[in-house]
Amino acid sequence: MNGRAGNRRGPLEGEPAVLAEPPALALHGVTHSYGAVRALVDVDLDVRRHEVVAVVGENGAGKSTLVGVMSGVLVPDAGEVVVDGRETQLTSPGQARGLGIATVFQDLALCEDLDVVENLFLGQEIRFGPLLDEVAMEREAQRLLAQLAVRVPSVRAPVASLSGGQRQAVAIARALLGEPRVLVLDEPTAALGVTQTAEVLTLIERVRDAGFGVVLASHNLTDVQAVADRVVVLRRGRLNGEFDADVAGYEQIVAAITGVAIGPGEGR
Amino acid sequence: MTVLRTPPGSLRWAGRDLGSWPVLGALAVLWLVFQAMNPNFLSADNLVNLALQAAPLGVLTLGVVLVLLVGQIDLSTGAVSGLAAAVVAVGMSQQGWPGWLAVLAAVASGAVVGWGYGWAFTRLGVPSFVLTLAGLLVTLGLQVRVLGSTGSLNLPFESWLVRLMQQAFLPPWLAYLLVALVVAGYLGVRLVERRRRAAAELPVEPWRPVAARAALLAAATLVPTWYLQTNRGVGVSVAVFLGLVLVVDLLLRRTRWGRSVRAVGSNVGSAHRAGFAVRQVYTSAFVACSSLAALGGVMAAGRLAAANQGSGGSDTNLTVIAAAVIGGTSLFGGRGSAWSAPLGVLVVGTISSGLTLLNLDSAPRYIVTGLVLALAVTLDAVGRRRAPVTGR
Ligand SMILES: Nc1ncnc2c1ncn2[C@@H]1O[C@H](COP(=O)(O)OP(=O)(O)O)[C@@H](O)[C@H]1O
Ligand SMILES: [Mg+2]
């Protein structure tokens, strides 16, 4: 419709050093349906290191479904997933994780009854023989949280006792554990206040600067414009435009999201 | 700061669990009341009996704790224990199997039932409530069939199983040695942990509370041991039960399996996305529960030197669930510990023993147990709702 032609970054533009390597994660022609609901139709997406790609769209546009495909939770009906230039079938969350794709889910996927350390290492516990090495995990947790400047009342407090912002930070910290290549975040600021949102956005920038590829699914354009390098619009499960975040205007993106055509003079 | 999106049923006392204190308080009250009503209640003789009665039931409760921890329920542990009692009795007294084989067959029959639950639950999605209710009926039928026409079988009195469960007590030196080992083990673990934490530059707990807890543990193990020793002593079945509790406690707190059990019970979707094999976790919990139920049934058969159609029957299925919840394991999954089993079974056993001493029939026993259970469930539910999850 619109937008797609406008600011699409050509494959030969940009920094050659980064472009020389294949995308850290790429999706080609991904299609997925829930029964009669076509949640994704022929979607392409790629993310490189040192880059924040925002996936925006209205509620129900298919963002979480796309995140599900990237995180191994959903096996799409069709399409291929390419990790570091190699085609792969992502069939389980553990496998995606093993390939360096870490996800912060919309609901955070924390276990409320477990404490912060237990949640950080959930599914990837450090062991000492057959037993869990709680000391090593706690030390690593302290180091990671300090590095991300995340403050929690106690690393041994159950996650149920943390605030929304703290939970979000724990979920992001968990995703960063074990040095993934790609960080996928689904609506990371939807449940947060202003201060906490700012903290999470800073965290995302820090992660990008550390060399990760970041996919940020969000319907909050303010957040997206604050951190994204590239904006991909989903509308009713289809790609509906791709923009360079530095160049594209707010109205232009909104138009792509809502599907309302704008006149040539209206977009900035 | 405000917190949004706190999923229902995920709350608890603000950052703080009440732990075992409510049960211990209830136990103290019950003991004082029963002692006031009948001075024999706290006699060493009665407490030895209470412990012997509680041990097989405690093994069943331990299994129920595991199933509750994954957020499911097993209504059939009593029936499974009855089936196991029948199998061990038939094996030993009719088939002439060696004792170990009969016990193994009995526990294996429990494991098969548990595996069936796990399969039907994870593959067919049948709710565990209905599944184990159906299993209860099937198992009851099997128990009657295995026992055959007489409906009742006696175990040979001279068999090791009967002697071990009925008349075998730890020799005093062994009882005290075990107590010493437990206390020394506790201190040793704490010491190593302190060293490792210090080396990792993590905050270490000051000495005083550690020493205080060790002293408390020493008192809590030494005094009962000494008191029971003034009579017959600590039954082997009691020691077996407590040993199992220690093992399950270690598995739950310090192994990846235990972590997966608590994670699945806390939030199965999160556990799945963290990479745990959720189906296997559920199945392992059902198998462990039914196997422990079967072992408890074998112990009970040994204690009574008999198995009949009533073994593990009537209220056993529900009593052990009550005991697990009274002991502090949540009905909502994810919260609880192996220690719920001894604590809960002690409360249930106390009520039963105390009222029996007063020559009362089963009516008040059911009512009092029910009221205590209601209290425990209320604490559990309130504990989940109360915690004001405030921003910090
Ligand atoms: N588990 C599901 N079962 C059926 N339909 C679903 C399911 N998950 C999402 N959908 C549908 O798929 C579409 C895309 O949903 P989703 O990916 O969650 O969108 P978004 O995250 O952008 O809000 C919506 O129409 C939604 O109703
Ligand atoms: Mg979504």
XYZ file of C-alpha atoms and ligand atoms in Angstrom:
688
model
C 0.000 0.000 0.000
C 2.203 2.796 1.148
C 5.409 3.236 3.051
C 6.999 0.160 1.615
C 8.374 2.035 -1.357
C 9.165 5.141 0.643
C 12.013 4.619 3.029
C 12.941 1.043 2.486
C 16.602 0.634 3.048
C 18.193 -0.948 -0.013
C 20.319 -3.996 0.555
C 23.463 -2.177 -0.509
C 23.114 0.830 1.702
C 24.300 1.107 5.261
C 27.573 0.126 6.838
C 29.361 -2.437 4.712
C 31.127 -4.006 7.686
C 27.812 -5.042 9.195
C 26.235 -6.033 5.921
C 29.086 -8.342 5.077
C 27.820 -10.883 7.590
C 24.440 -12.549 7.126
C 21.545 -11.385 9.306
C 21.682 -12.881 12.784
C 18.086 -13.981 12.263
C 15.921 -13.907 9.165
C 12.384 -15.083 8.439
C 11.236 -15.767 4.879
C 7.626 -16.132 3.819
C 6.366 -17.044 7.260
C 2.671 -17.931 7.329
C 0.662 -19.108 10.304
C -3.019 -19.647 11.028
C -4.961 -20.416 14.172
C -7.812 -22.411 12.676
C -9.556 -19.929 10.415
C -7.631 -16.912 11.731
C -4.719 -16.066 9.476
C -2.356 -14.515 11.993
C 0.671 -14.221 9.672
C 0.732 -14.196 5.890
C 4.007 -14.387 3.966
C 6.058 -12.301 6.388
C 9.749 -11.561 5.828
C 11.947 -10.095 8.520
C 15.632 -9.879 9.210
C 17.662 -8.522 12.078
C 21.375 -7.860 12.181
C 23.762 -7.353 15.015
C 23.931 -3.823 16.475
C 20.399 -3.141 15.268
C 16.976 -2.655 16.857
C 14.165 -3.680 14.529
C 10.733 -2.669 15.733
C 7.689 -4.672 14.693
C 4.651 -2.466 15.089
C 0.978 -2.982 14.473
C -2.403 -2.793 16.117
C -3.616 -5.308 18.649
C -4.182 -8.551 16.825
C -1.878 -7.623 13.953
C 0.207 -10.734 14.553
C 3.184 -9.393 16.500
C 3.052 -11.977 19.274
C 2.567 -14.728 16.734
C 5.724 -13.580 14.977
C 7.536 -13.534 18.310
C 6.241 -17.064 18.920
C 7.780 -18.231 15.652
C 11.136 -16.631 16.429
C 11.213 -18.079 19.940
C 10.414 -21.650 18.918
C 7.069 -21.669 20.734
C 5.136 -21.843 17.436
C 6.078 -23.844 14.386
C 4.723 -21.834 11.442
C 2.551 -23.440 8.787
C 4.966 -22.292 6.098
C 8.119 -20.253 5.672
C 11.696 -20.611 6.703
C 13.795 -19.407 9.597
C 17.429 -18.629 8.905
C 19.818 -18.288 11.822
C 23.257 -16.904 10.966
C 22.798 -17.804 7.320
C 21.689 -21.372 7.987
C 18.126 -22.560 7.485
C 16.717 -24.025 10.669
C 13.523 -25.517 12.041
C 12.725 -23.992 15.393
C 10.618 -26.594 17.158
C 11.026 -25.784 20.851
C 11.858 -22.802 23.048
C 14.922 -24.617 24.339
C 16.238 -25.101 20.824
C 15.783 -21.443 19.863
C 17.569 -20.498 23.045
C 20.400 -22.876 22.178
C 20.762 -21.142 18.806
C 21.183 -17.798 20.549
C 17.653 -16.426 20.194
C 16.422 -15.231 23.575
C 12.894 -13.985 24.069
C 11.176 -11.766 26.593
C 7.543 -12.761 26.263
C 4.611 -10.407 26.575
C 3.570 -12.102 29.838
C 7.275 -12.322 30.850
C 7.054 -16.123 31.364
C 8.269 -15.898 34.948
C 7.323 -18.298 37.730
C 5.881 -16.153 40.525
C 6.571 -18.658 43.298
C 10.251 -18.906 42.418
C 12.829 -16.357 43.512
C 14.825 -14.028 41.265
C 17.858 -16.302 40.952
C 15.676 -19.319 40.248
C 13.821 -17.410 37.559
C 16.979 -16.042 35.958
C 18.377 -19.545 35.531
C 15.082 -21.298 34.862
C 15.754 -24.089 32.403
C 19.494 -23.382 32.280
C 20.542 -24.046 35.846
C 24.206 -24.275 36.745
C 24.957 -27.647 38.265
C 27.658 -28.981 40.500
C 27.568 -32.691 39.772
C 23.920 -33.749 40.018
C 23.080 -30.886 42.370
C 22.238 -27.294 41.603
C 25.034 -24.851 42.300
C 23.074 -22.115 44.055
C 26.182 -20.158 45.005
C 27.421 -19.934 41.426
C 23.950 -18.989 40.188
C 23.528 -16.308 42.818
C 26.946 -14.824 42.067
C 26.210 -14.777 38.345
C 22.787 -13.252 39.024
C 24.311 -10.470 41.111
C 26.873 -9.765 38.422
C 24.288 -9.670 35.641
C 21.837 -7.483 37.558
C 24.606 -5.067 38.534
C 25.816 -4.894 34.948
C 22.315 -4.029 33.770
C 21.858 -1.631 36.689
C 18.751 -3.549 37.757
C 17.788 -3.172 41.395
C 15.684 -5.759 43.209
C 15.021 -5.888 46.967
C 16.689 -9.288 47.208
C 17.750 -11.858 44.662
C 16.184 -14.443 46.944
C 12.801 -12.725 47.018
C 10.027 -14.505 45.116
C 9.168 -12.793 41.873
C 5.593 -12.408 43.145
C 6.876 -9.741 45.524
C 8.498 -7.607 42.817
C 7.039 -4.577 41.075
C 6.104 -4.661 37.399
C 9.272 -2.849 36.391
C 11.435 -5.165 38.419
C 9.771 -8.197 36.887
C 10.329 -6.798 33.441
C 13.981 -6.225 34.269
C 14.337 -9.764 35.594
C 12.775 -11.148 32.411
C 15.153 -9.123 30.250
C 18.142 -10.085 32.384
C 17.168 -13.730 32.045
C 17.022 -13.400 28.281
C 20.521 -11.916 28.246
C 21.970 -14.726 30.300
C 24.249 -16.971 28.310
C 25.054 -14.353 25.689
C 22.404 -14.760 23.002
C 22.872 -13.165 19.581
C 19.327 -11.979 19.134
C 17.031 -10.574 21.772
C 13.313 -10.632 20.990
C 11.034 -8.508 23.178
C 7.229 -8.595 23.044
C 5.580 -5.398 24.329
C 8.232 -4.850 26.991
C 6.827 -1.518 28.124
C 3.083 -2.190 27.896
C 2.685 -2.724 31.624
C 5.097 -0.059 32.836
C 4.985 3.484 34.153
C 6.975 6.352 32.693
C 10.165 5.902 34.722
C 10.213 2.173 34.266
C 9.607 2.517 30.546
C 12.570 4.857 30.260
C 14.714 2.349 32.145
C 13.701 -0.495 29.867
C 14.389 1.580 26.754
C 17.846 2.456 28.079
C 18.399 -1.219 28.703
C 17.449 -2.024 25.108
C 19.906 0.542 23.801
C 22.643 -0.847 25.978
C 21.923 -4.318 24.687
C 22.042 -3.113 21.098
C 25.326 -1.305 21.727
C 26.740 -4.494 23.177
C 26.304 -6.041 19.736
C 23.015 -7.889 19.966
C 20.353 -7.844 17.319
C 17.103 -6.738 18.920
C 13.536 -7.328 17.725
C 11.081 -5.097 19.543
C 7.399 -5.904 19.066
C 5.313 -2.996 20.278
C 2.243 -0.954 19.583
C 3.717 2.059 21.338
C 5.175 4.306 18.647
C 6.796 6.691 21.093
C 8.916 3.903 22.514
C 9.641 2.564 19.079
C 10.827 5.899 17.773
C 13.047 6.306 20.815
C 15.114 3.188 20.239
C 14.419 1.557 16.879
C 16.748 1.725 13.900
C 14.230 0.187 11.566
C 10.445 -0.101 11.818
C 8.483 -2.925 10.239
C 4.717 -2.573 10.119
C 2.378 -5.540 10.435
C -1.237 -5.123 9.486
C -3.689 -8.017 9.716
C -0.827 -10.474 9.571
C 0.832 -8.969 6.496
C 3.826 -6.689 6.115
C 2.581 -3.217 5.414
C 5.686 -1.123 5.154
C 9.228 -0.827 6.384
C 10.782 2.434 7.492
C 14.089 3.881 8.528
C 13.307 5.135 12.006
C 15.507 8.208 11.662
C 13.765 9.371 8.520
C 10.175 8.159 8.726
C 7.540 10.418 10.223
C 5.066 9.478 12.897
C 2.042 9.965 10.625
C 3.596 7.872 7.933
C 3.986 4.927 10.284
C 0.546 5.414 11.775
C -0.898 5.401 8.290
C 0.801 2.101 7.544
C -0.463 0.647 10.823
C -4.052 1.701 10.332
C -4.090 1.240 6.567
C -5.277 4.774 5.917
C -3.681 6.216 2.829
C -2.172 9.658 3.281
C -1.691 12.254 0.620
C 1.805 12.997 -0.663
C 2.080 16.249 1.259
C 0.836 15.028 4.585
C 3.649 12.775 5.694
C 6.717 14.486 7.027
C 4.914 2.990 41.445
C 2.017 0.802 40.682
C 2.002 -2.668 39.462
C -0.148 -3.776 36.672
C -0.946 -7.179 35.415
C -0.595 -9.305 38.486
C -2.062 -12.580 37.343
C -4.836 -13.848 39.605
C -3.806 -16.423 42.122
C -0.171 -15.504 42.093
C 0.126 -13.574 45.293
C 1.495 -14.469 48.656
C 2.405 -12.785 51.909
C 4.528 -9.804 50.983
C 7.892 -11.365 50.394
C 7.481 -13.618 53.364
C 6.194 -17.100 53.774
C 4.732 -18.030 57.102
C 6.553 -21.316 56.632
C 5.797 -24.090 59.075
C 4.849 -21.887 61.995
C 1.045 -22.199 61.654
C 1.233 -26.018 61.637
C 3.595 -26.101 64.582
C 1.268 -23.760 66.432
C -1.743 -25.943 65.648
C 0.181 -28.998 66.773
C 1.131 -27.379 70.075
C -2.481 -26.400 70.736
C -3.779 -29.882 69.910
C -1.199 -31.537 72.137
C -1.982 -29.272 75.071
C -5.727 -29.804 74.694
C -5.471 -33.584 74.392
C -3.007 -33.793 77.259
C -5.377 -31.771 79.424
C -8.225 -34.131 78.544
C -6.250 -37.331 78.941
C -2.925 -37.415 80.777
C -1.908 -40.490 78.790
C -1.830 -38.600 75.537
C 1.749 -37.378 75.793
C 2.980 -40.632 77.325
C 5.941 -42.130 75.516
C 3.934 -45.266 74.831
C 1.181 -43.353 73.057
C 3.631 -41.244 71.067
C 5.481 -44.365 69.909
C 2.170 -45.723 68.654
C 1.268 -42.425 67.052
C 4.571 -42.395 65.168
C 4.109 -45.980 63.999
C 0.612 -45.221 62.748
C 1.696 -42.046 61.046
C 4.662 -43.459 59.129
C 2.822 -45.364 56.337
C 0.311 -42.542 55.993
C 3.227 -40.112 55.840
C 4.758 -41.953 52.898
C 1.455 -41.561 51.035
C 1.341 -37.893 51.979
C 4.855 -37.365 50.650
C 3.679 -38.565 47.255
C 0.622 -36.323 47.372
C 2.919 -33.356 48.091
C 4.729 -33.997 44.803
C 1.501 -34.088 42.802
C 0.196 -30.960 44.534
C 3.483 -29.200 43.779
C 2.950 -29.623 40.029
C -0.531 -28.193 40.554
C -2.437 -31.470 40.154
C -4.208 -33.829 42.506
C -4.306 -37.559 43.126
C -7.491 -38.812 44.788
C -6.481 -42.447 44.570
C -3.373 -42.850 46.742
C -5.296 -44.805 49.367
C -6.657 -47.203 46.779
C -3.207 -47.625 45.236
C -1.774 -48.381 48.673
C -4.537 -50.972 49.130
C -3.685 -52.574 45.792
C -0.016 -52.695 46.759
C -0.922 -54.273 50.112
C -2.907 -56.925 48.266
C -0.057 -57.583 45.832
C 2.546 -57.944 48.561
C 0.261 -60.211 50.616
C -0.598 -62.476 47.702
C 3.019 -62.558 46.612
C 4.380 -63.500 50.022
C 1.702 -65.767 51.449
C 0.151 -67.383 48.352
C 2.777 -67.320 45.619
C 5.687 -67.884 47.949
C 7.726 -65.109 46.371
C 10.735 -63.897 48.286
C 9.852 -60.790 50.266
C 11.917 -58.381 48.193
C 10.233 -59.559 45.006
C 6.757 -59.130 46.492
C 7.617 -55.617 47.664
C 9.119 -54.761 44.299
C 6.043 -56.050 42.483
C 3.780 -54.026 44.772
C 5.713 -50.788 44.240
C 5.896 -51.498 40.511
C 2.116 -51.861 40.384
C 1.892 -48.392 41.886
C 4.384 -47.023 39.379
C 2.319 -48.452 36.510
C -0.837 -46.751 37.807
C 1.069 -43.447 38.100
C 2.475 -43.822 34.627
C -1.045 -44.376 33.328
C -2.164 -41.141 35.005
C 0.787 -39.283 33.529
C 0.075 -40.614 30.066
C -3.633 -39.853 30.120
C -3.059 -36.430 31.642
C -0.324 -35.259 29.297
C -1.494 -36.958 26.087
C -5.266 -36.914 26.400
C -5.613 -33.853 28.590
C -7.974 -35.497 31.067
C -8.091 -33.390 34.268
C -6.267 -35.153 37.082
C -9.284 -34.827 39.363
C -11.442 -37.031 37.138
C -8.559 -39.184 36.035
C -7.536 -40.227 39.520
C -11.166 -40.612 40.585
C -11.568 -43.126 37.774
C -8.236 -44.636 38.782
C -9.488 -44.970 42.347
C -12.413 -47.126 41.209
C -10.304 -49.219 38.850
C -7.666 -49.746 41.528
C -10.301 -50.749 44.085
C -11.575 -53.331 41.634
C -8.071 -54.647 41.047
C -7.472 -54.835 44.789
C -10.579 -57.009 45.273
C -9.611 -59.184 42.322
C -6.029 -59.671 43.536
C -7.185 -60.601 47.031
C -9.440 -63.278 45.565
C -12.453 -64.913 47.113
C -11.508 -64.623 50.776
C -11.127 -60.878 50.537
C -8.491 -60.939 53.218
C -4.990 -62.355 53.522
C -2.601 -62.598 56.447
C 1.089 -62.028 56.099
C 3.286 -64.618 57.818
C 4.239 -63.186 61.218
C 7.791 -64.393 60.917
C 8.368 -62.618 57.590
C 10.917 -59.783 57.699
C 8.390 -57.279 56.443
C 6.040 -57.834 59.368
C 8.855 -57.964 61.884
C 10.430 -54.803 60.494
C 7.209 -52.829 60.483
C 5.720 -54.184 63.720
C 8.468 -54.900 66.159
C 11.675 -53.407 64.807
C 12.960 -50.300 66.522
C 16.233 -48.521 66.023
C 18.736 -49.548 68.693
C 19.422 -46.506 70.898
C 23.000 -46.077 69.674
C 21.794 -46.012 66.055
C 18.987 -43.558 66.800
C 21.393 -41.170 68.519
C 24.008 -41.684 65.814
C 21.449 -40.718 63.158
C 20.462 -37.649 65.152
C 24.123 -36.684 65.449
C 24.646 -37.249 61.724
C 21.660 -35.087 60.818
C 22.805 -32.210 63.013
C 26.430 -32.548 61.900
C 25.291 -32.779 58.296
C 23.265 -29.610 58.665
C 26.182 -27.741 60.202
C 28.583 -29.128 57.605
C 26.412 -28.040 54.698
C 26.041 -24.575 56.219
C 29.787 -24.340 56.755
C 30.648 -25.323 53.184
C 28.009 -22.947 51.888
C 29.430 -20.090 53.944
C 32.902 -20.761 52.614
C 31.724 -20.886 49.042
C 29.615 -17.752 49.436
C 32.516 -15.901 50.988
C 34.762 -17.033 48.140
C 32.150 -15.823 45.658
C 31.950 -12.501 47.499
C 28.295 -13.023 48.304
C 26.829 -11.891 51.624
C 27.222 -14.574 54.264
C 24.787 -15.176 57.053
C 26.125 -14.195 60.472
C 27.034 -17.040 62.799
C 24.410 -16.493 65.439
C 21.251 -17.420 63.512
C 23.021 -20.398 61.963
C 24.097 -21.630 65.380
C 20.642 -20.942 66.762
C 19.002 -22.970 64.034
C 21.454 -25.818 64.492
C 20.708 -25.813 68.213
C 16.985 -25.804 67.475
C 17.414 -28.699 65.082
C 19.460 -30.608 67.645
C 16.788 -30.061 70.284
C 13.971 -30.916 67.883
C 15.570 -34.228 66.964
C 17.247 -35.172 70.226
C 14.362 -34.579 72.629
C 11.768 -36.677 70.763
C 14.340 -39.424 70.181
C 15.214 -39.503 73.850
C 11.551 -39.439 74.878
C 10.601 -42.269 72.519
C 13.645 -44.203 73.763
C 12.184 -44.184 77.262
C 9.558 -46.486 75.776
C 10.083 -48.747 72.752
C 12.003 -46.184 70.738
C 11.989 -45.010 67.132
C 10.302 -47.523 64.830
C 12.139 -48.620 61.714
C 9.139 -47.574 59.635
C 9.375 -44.090 61.150
C 13.063 -43.913 60.272
C 12.324 -45.097 56.723
C 9.671 -42.407 56.340
C 11.920 -39.630 57.655
C 14.734 -40.849 55.410
C 12.403 -40.600 52.423
C 11.435 -37.075 53.469
C 15.109 -36.066 53.546
C 15.704 -37.536 50.104
C 12.631 -35.899 48.551
C 13.548 -32.607 50.212
C 17.013 -32.761 48.655
C 15.558 -33.651 45.250
C 13.072 -30.789 45.406
C 15.445 -28.099 46.551
C 18.737 -29.034 44.990
C 18.142 -30.790 41.691
C 16.994 -29.676 38.280
C 14.071 -32.085 38.540
C 12.898 -30.446 41.741
C 13.215 -27.036 40.155
C 11.162 -28.198 37.171
C 8.452 -29.566 39.496
C 8.070 -26.233 41.286
C 8.265 -24.278 38.028
C 5.546 -26.363 36.364
C 3.307 -26.005 39.401
C 3.936 -22.278 39.584
C 3.304 -21.520 35.906
C 3.284 -24.308 33.368
C 3.447 -21.957 30.380
C 6.537 -20.284 31.762
C 8.136 -23.622 32.546
C 7.522 -24.791 28.987
C 9.006 -21.628 27.515
C 11.997 -21.946 29.843
C 12.714 -25.212 28.060
C 11.491 -27.790 30.580
C 9.988 -31.012 29.242
C 6.651 -30.351 30.890
C 5.045 -33.698 30.038
C 7.867 -35.634 31.618
C 7.685 -33.468 34.715
C 3.970 -34.202 35.157
C 4.449 -37.898 34.500
C 7.360 -38.138 36.924
C 5.247 -36.526 39.648
C 2.345 -38.942 39.098
C 4.679 -41.949 39.003
C 6.514 -40.837 42.147
C 3.213 -40.252 43.949
C 1.710 -43.621 43.092
C 4.966 -45.444 43.809
C 5.210 -43.831 47.232
C 1.539 -44.666 47.819
C 2.301 -48.289 46.993
C 5.304 -48.299 49.317
C 3.127 -46.837 52.067
C 0.609 -49.597 51.417
C 3.322 -52.225 51.770
C 4.421 -50.666 55.066
C 0.835 -50.607 56.322
C 0.334 -54.248 55.336
C 3.484 -55.142 57.242
C 2.327 -53.234 60.283
C -1.077 -54.957 60.316
C 0.384 -58.278 59.088
C -2.589 -58.417 56.767
C -4.158 -57.065 53.626
C -7.878 -56.970 53.060
C -10.493 -55.198 51.027
C -10.463 -52.347 53.507
C -6.710 -51.713 53.220
C -6.113 -48.115 52.253
C -9.851 -47.693 52.054
C -12.488 -45.383 53.446
C -11.051 -41.944 54.126
C -7.366 -42.633 53.399
C -7.482 -41.099 49.911
C -8.700 -37.809 51.282
C -6.916 -37.830 54.642
C -3.503 -37.778 52.995
C -4.467 -34.823 50.804
C -5.691 -33.046 53.920
C -2.400 -33.881 55.645
C -0.336 -32.475 52.777
C -2.296 -29.218 52.775
C -2.327 -28.938 56.569
C 1.435 -29.493 56.451
C 1.772 -26.384 54.303
C 1.751 -27.481 50.669
C -0.432 -25.290 48.498
C -3.390 -26.741 46.634
C -2.631 -24.257 43.870
C 0.739 -25.691 42.919
C 4.298 -24.416 43.087
C 4.527 -23.917 46.836
C 5.267 -26.489 49.479
C 7.963 -28.805 50.697
C 8.648 -32.396 51.605
C 8.370 -31.402 55.261
C 4.633 -30.864 54.801
C 4.289 -34.642 54.924
C 5.644 -35.304 58.445
C 4.064 -32.128 59.816
C 0.656 -32.723 58.277
C 0.538 -36.383 59.111
C 1.506 -35.569 62.679
C -1.474 -33.233 62.993
C -3.876 -35.724 61.442
C -2.422 -38.546 63.544
C -2.629 -36.426 66.690
C -6.316 -35.739 66.165
C -7.028 -39.385 65.511
C -4.969 -40.662 68.435
C -6.185 -38.025 70.867
C -9.842 -38.691 70.149
C -9.346 -42.455 70.264
C -7.859 -42.092 73.748
C -11.010 -40.229 74.732
C -13.024 -43.229 73.524
C -14.820 -41.172 70.951
C -15.996 -42.686 67.700
C -14.924 -41.509 64.271
C -17.470 -38.685 64.076
C -15.478 -36.051 65.974
C -12.286 -37.216 64.271
C -13.697 -36.446 60.840
C -15.146 -33.154 62.016
C -12.012 -31.890 63.762
C -9.761 -32.977 60.891
C -12.107 -31.248 58.487
C -12.040 -28.025 60.467
C -8.250 -28.022 60.667
C -8.103 -28.649 56.931
C -10.478 -25.751 56.305
C -8.208 -23.551 58.388
C -5.124 -24.644 56.442
C -6.782 -24.100 53.067
C -7.952 -20.675 54.177
C -4.407 -19.719 55.188
C -3.196 -20.995 51.832
C -5.797 -19.040 49.871
C -5.412 -15.859 51.923
C -1.634 -16.121 51.636
C -1.999 -16.057 47.888
C -4.388 -13.133 47.842
C -2.990 -10.957 50.572
C 0.489 -9.967 49.427
C 0.261 -6.363 48.324
C 2.647 -6.369 45.425
C 3.840 -2.842 45.687
C 6.505 -1.137 43.696
C 9.725 -0.363 45.436
N -3.762 -19.068 20.538
C -4.560 -18.453 19.637
N -5.652 -19.077 19.174
C -6.457 -18.489 18.265
N -6.240 -17.279 17.740
C -5.167 -16.591 18.178
C -4.274 -17.155 19.146
N -3.293 -16.257 19.371
C -3.569 -15.193 18.613
N -4.688 -15.386 17.870
C -5.236 -14.476 16.880
O -4.231 -14.203 15.936
C -4.208 -12.839 15.601
C -2.840 -12.257 15.918
O -2.659 -12.232 17.322
P -1.326 -11.749 18.011
O -0.184 -12.360 17.300
O -1.453 -12.021 19.460
O -1.363 -10.182 17.726
P -0.641 -8.967 18.473
O 0.446 -9.522 19.345
O -0.124 -8.141 17.385
O -1.660 -8.266 19.275
C -5.342 -12.194 16.385
O -6.466 -12.133 15.526
C -5.604 -13.151 17.506
O -6.947 -13.106 17.897
Mg 0.807 -9.273 21.391
